[in-house]
PDB file of C-alpha atoms in Angstrom:
ATOM      1  CA  MET V 215      39.010 139.307  75.562  1.00 48.00           C
ATOM      2  CA  ARG V 216      37.855 138.897  79.113  1.00 45.00           C
ATOM      3  CA  MET V 217      38.161 135.088  78.832  1.00 45.00           C
ATOM      4  CA  LEU V 218      41.711 135.506  77.565  1.00 41.00           C
ATOM      5  CA  MET V 219      42.645 137.603  80.633  1.00 46.00           C
ATOM      6  CA  VAL V 220      41.004 135.095  83.001  1.00 41.00           C
ATOM      7  CA  GLY V 221      42.899 132.279  81.254  1.00 43.00           C
ATOM      8  CA  ALA V 222      46.184 134.174  81.572  1.00 43.00           C
ATOM      9  CA  ALA V 223      45.493 134.847  85.252  1.00 41.00           C
ATOM     10  CA  LEU V 224      44.769 131.151  85.843  1.00 41.00           C
ATOM     11  CA  MET V 225      47.990 130.178  84.078  1.00 46.00           C
ATOM     12  CA  MET V 226      50.010 132.592  86.240  1.00 46.00           C
ATOM     13  CA  MET V 227      48.386 131.300  89.432  1.00 43.00           C
ATOM     14  CA  THR V 228      49.034 127.698  88.395  1.00 43.00           C
ATOM     15  CA  SER V 229      52.625 128.531  87.549  1.00 43.00           C
ATOM     16  CA  ALA V 230      53.067 130.293  90.899  1.00 44.00           C
ATOM     17  CA  ALA V 231      51.541 127.358  92.757  1.00 42.00           C
ATOM     18  CA  MET V 232      53.815 124.903  90.968  1.00 44.00           C
ATOM     19  CA  THR V 233      56.882 127.006  91.724  1.00 46.00           C
ATOM     20  CA  SER V 234      55.817 127.305  95.353  1.00 45.00           C
ATOM     21  CA  GLY V 235      55.265 123.551  95.475  1.00 48.00           C
ATOM     22  CA  ALA V 236      58.681 122.954  93.967  1.00 46.00           C
ATOM     23  CA  MET V 237      60.242 125.125  96.638  1.00 45.00           C
ATOM     24  CA  THR V 238      58.328 123.233  99.312  1.00 47.00           C
ATOM     25  CA  SER V 239      59.464 119.932  97.802  1.00 47.00           C
ATOM     26  CA  SER V 240      63.017 121.236  97.728  1.00 48.00           C
ATOM     27  CA  ALA V 241      62.797 122.271 101.381  1.00 51.00           C
ATOM     28  CA  MET V 242      61.351 118.877 102.250  1.00 54.00           C
ATOM     29  CA  ALA V 243      64.155 117.160 100.340  1.00 57.00           C
ATOM     30  CA  ASP V 244      66.721 119.248 102.223  1.00 66.00           C
ATOM     31  CA  ASP V 245      65.073 118.269 105.511  1.00 75.00           C
ATOM     32  CA  ASP V 246      65.177 114.610 104.461  1.00 80.00           C
ATOM     33  CA  ASP V 247      68.865 114.984 103.554  1.00 79.00           C
ATOM     34  CA  ASP V 248      69.553 116.531 106.970  1.00 84.00           C
ATOM     35  CA  LYS V 249      67.716 113.725 108.765  1.00 90.00           C
ATOM     36  CA  ASN V 250      69.473 111.082 106.694  1.00 93.00           C
ATOM     37  CA  ALA V 251      72.887 112.641 107.361  1.00 93.00           C
ATOM     38  CA  GLN V 252      72.098 112.758 111.077  1.00 94.00           C
ATOM     39  CA  LYS V 253      70.925 109.136 111.052  1.00 95.00           C
ATOM     40  CA  LEU V 254      74.099 107.998 109.268  1.00 95.00           C
ATOM     41  CA  ALA V 255      76.313 109.941 111.687  1.00 94.00           C
ATOM     42  CA  MET V 256      74.550 108.375 114.661  1.00 95.00           C
ATOM     43  CA  GLN V 257      74.827 104.922 113.093  1.00 96.00           C
ATOM     44  CA  GLY V 258      78.538 105.504 112.459  1.00 95.00           C
ATOM     45  CA  ARG V 259      79.019 106.572 116.073  1.00 95.00           C
ATOM     46  CA  ASP V 260      77.171 103.506 117.353  1.00 96.00           C
ATOM     47  CA  ASP V 261      79.102 101.122 115.089  1.00 96.00           C
ATOM     48  CA  TYR V 262      82.409 102.628 116.188  1.00 96.00           C
ATOM     49  CA  TRP V 263      81.471 102.442 119.865  1.00 95.00           C
ATOM     50  CA  HIS V 264      80.376  98.808 119.517  1.00 95.00           C
ATOM     51  CA  CYS V 265      83.667  97.953 117.867  1.00 96.00           C
ATOM     52  CA  LEU V 266      85.600  99.744 120.618  1.00 95.00           C
ATOM     53  CA  ALA V 267      83.555  97.842 123.207  1.00 93.00           C
ATOM     54  CA  ARG V 268      84.567  94.562 121.563  1.00 93.00           C
ATOM     55  CA  GLU V 269      88.187  95.700 121.705  1.00 91.00           C
ATOM     56  CA  TYR V 270      87.765  96.613 125.370  1.00 90.00           C
ATOM     57  CA  SER V 271      86.400  93.152 126.154  1.00 89.00           C
ATOM     58  CA  ARG V 272      89.244  91.149 124.646  1.00 90.00           C
ATOM     59  CA  ASP V 273      90.976  88.825 127.113  1.00 89.00           C
ATOM     60  CA  SER V 274      94.327  89.709 125.579  1.00 89.00           C
ATOM     61  CA  ASN V 275      94.019  93.235 127.022  1.00 86.00           C
ATOM     62  CA  GLN V 276      94.128  92.067 130.646  1.00 83.00           C
ATOM     63  CA  GLY V 277      97.821  92.728 131.215  1.00 86.00           C
ATOM     64  CA  LEU V 278      98.130  95.908 129.181  1.00 91.00           C
ATOM     65  CA  SER V 279      99.100  99.232 130.657  1.00 92.00           C
ATOM     66  CA  GLU V 280      97.019 102.325 129.970  1.00 93.00           C
ATOM     67  CA  GLN V 281      99.477 103.432 127.266  1.00 94.00           C
ATOM     68  CA  GLU V 282      99.542 100.013 125.614  1.00 94.00           C
ATOM     69  CA  PHE V 283      95.766  99.786 125.613  1.00 94.00           C
ATOM     70  CA  GLY V 284      95.554 103.350 124.256  1.00 94.00           C
ATOM     71  CA  ARG V 285      97.818 102.420 121.336  1.00 95.00           C
ATOM     72  CA  SER V 286      95.768  99.286 120.732  1.00 94.00           C
ATOM     73  CA  VAL V 287      92.505 101.272 120.672  1.00 94.00           C
ATOM     74  CA  ALA V 288      93.996 103.930 118.383  1.00 94.00           C
ATOM     75  CA  GLY V 289      94.682 101.252 115.767  1.00 95.00           C
ATOM     76  CA  ALA V 290      91.485  99.270 116.293  1.00 95.00           C
ATOM     77  CA  CYS V 291      88.346  99.416 114.175  1.00 96.00           C
ATOM     78  CA  PRO V 292      89.797 101.314 111.189  1.00 97.00           C
ATOM     79  CA  SER V 293      86.789 100.920 108.897  1.00 97.00           C
ATOM     80  CA  GLU V 294      84.269 101.827 111.601  1.00 97.00           C
ATOM     81  CA  ARG V 295      86.396 104.803 112.639  1.00 97.00           C
ATOM     82  CA  GLN V 296      86.633 106.080 109.069  1.00 97.00           C
ATOM     83  CA  TYR V 297      82.917 105.578 108.426  1.00 97.00           C
ATOM     84  CA  TYR V 298      82.078 107.510 111.608  1.00 96.00           C
ATOM     85  CA  ARG V 299      84.450 110.327 110.653  1.00 97.00           C
ATOM     86  CA  VAL V 300      83.031 110.622 107.121  1.00 96.00           C
ATOM     87  CA  ALA V 301      79.381 110.381 108.222  1.00 96.00           C
ATOM     88  CA  LEU V 302      79.918 113.016 110.910  1.00 96.00           C
ATOM     89  CA  LEU V 303      81.732 115.248 108.433  1.00 96.00           C
ATOM     90  CA  ASP V 304      78.808 114.914 105.999  1.00 95.00           C
ATOM     91  CA  TYR V 305      76.308 115.744 108.746  1.00 95.00           C
ATOM     92  CA  LEU V 306      78.248 118.807 109.873  1.00 95.00           C
ATOM     93  CA  THR V 307      78.542 119.988 106.273  1.00 95.00           C
ATOM     94  CA  THR V 308      74.780 119.722 105.727  1.00 94.00           C
ATOM     95  CA  GLN V 309      73.992 121.471 109.005  1.00 94.00           C
ATOM     96  CA  TYR V 310      76.623 124.209 108.719  1.00 94.00           C
ATOM     97  CA  PRO V 311      77.433 124.683 105.026  1.00 94.00           C
ATOM     98  CA  ASN V 312      79.043 128.105 105.549  1.00 95.00           C
ATOM     99  CA  ILE V 313      81.703 126.833 107.943  1.00 94.00           C
ATOM    100  CA  ASP V 314      85.075 125.832 106.532  1.00 93.00           C
ATOM    101  CA  ALA V 315      85.402 122.121 105.754  1.00 91.00           C
ATOM    102  CA  GLY V 316      88.663 122.030 107.726  1.00 94.00           C
ATOM    103  CA  ALA V 317      86.796 123.022 110.872  1.00 95.00           C
ATOM    104  CA  HIS V 318      84.292 120.221 110.290  1.00 94.00           C
ATOM    105  CA  LEU V 319      87.120 117.729 109.794  1.00 95.00           C
ATOM    106  CA  ALA V 320      88.765 118.895 113.021  1.00 96.00           C
ATOM    107  CA  THR V 321      85.463 118.420 114.863  1.00 96.00           C
ATOM    108  CA  ALA V 322      85.025 114.925 113.425  1.00 95.00           C
ATOM    109  CA  ASN V 323      88.599 114.028 114.405  1.00 96.00           C
ATOM    110  CA  ARG V 324      87.995 115.293 117.955  1.00 96.00           C
ATOM    111  CA  ALA V 325      84.865 113.123 118.180  1.00 96.00           C
ATOM    112  CA  VAL V 326      86.899 110.045 117.214  1.00 96.00           C
ATOM    113  CA  GLU V 327      89.649 110.960 119.690  1.00 96.00           C
ATOM    114  CA  SER V 328      87.056 111.496 122.412  1.00 95.00           C
ATOM    115  CA  ALA V 329      85.581 108.037 121.852  1.00 95.00           C
ATOM    116  CA  GLN V 330      89.056 106.514 122.097  1.00 96.00           C
ATOM    117  CA  LYS V 331      89.839 108.488 125.247  1.00 95.00           C
ATOM    118  CA  ASP V 332      86.559 107.421 126.848  1.00 94.00           C
ATOM    119  CA  ILE V 333      87.185 103.727 126.217  1.00 94.00           C
ATOM    120  CA  VAL V 334      90.736 104.005 127.622  1.00 94.00           C
ATOM    121  CA  THR V 335      89.378 105.788 130.712  1.00 93.00           C
ATOM    122  CA  ALA V 336      86.822 103.019 131.211  1.00 92.00           C
ATOM    123  CA  PHE V 337      89.577 100.416 130.800  1.00 91.00           C
ATOM    124  CA  VAL V 338      91.732 102.057 133.452  1.00 88.00           C
ATOM    125  CA  LYS V 339      88.880 102.516 135.923  1.00 88.00           C
ATOM    126  CA  HIS V 340      87.555  98.988 135.601  1.00 80.00           C
ATOM    127  CA  ARG V 341      90.656  96.851 135.461  1.00 64.00           C
ATOM    128  CA  PRO V 342      91.510  94.828 138.540  1.00 58.00           C
ATOM    129  CA  PRO V 343      94.185  96.246 140.835  1.00 53.00           C
ATOM    130  CA  GLN V 344      97.716  95.087 140.107  1.00 57.00           C
ATOM    131  CA  LYS V 345      99.165  92.534 142.541  1.00 52.00           C
TER     132      LYS V 345
END
């Protein structure tokens, strides 16, 4: 009888340890998902910025006004822009799951707009003075 109770106790401890390990594995998987989402968002940002930099460097932009260049940038790099938006949206959703998805989308859209605004500002500041 005593051996039966010891066996039952060992089974319960093993079961508890396995459940605890599963929860630890789950937490580790969540952490990996968070890190992966962050990495993808950063990669999306970098890819979009590199594409905007290529747009900035085009010789055909030399004579453009600020407004013309702004329109050009707004239409440039559509796949990179969309990838950045989606990756950032995914990251925000993993980090803040209780916040409305619309708020995350608005944040991602503002990040894209900010990148475009920054490249236009750089274009205006660094173009040669008009003759």
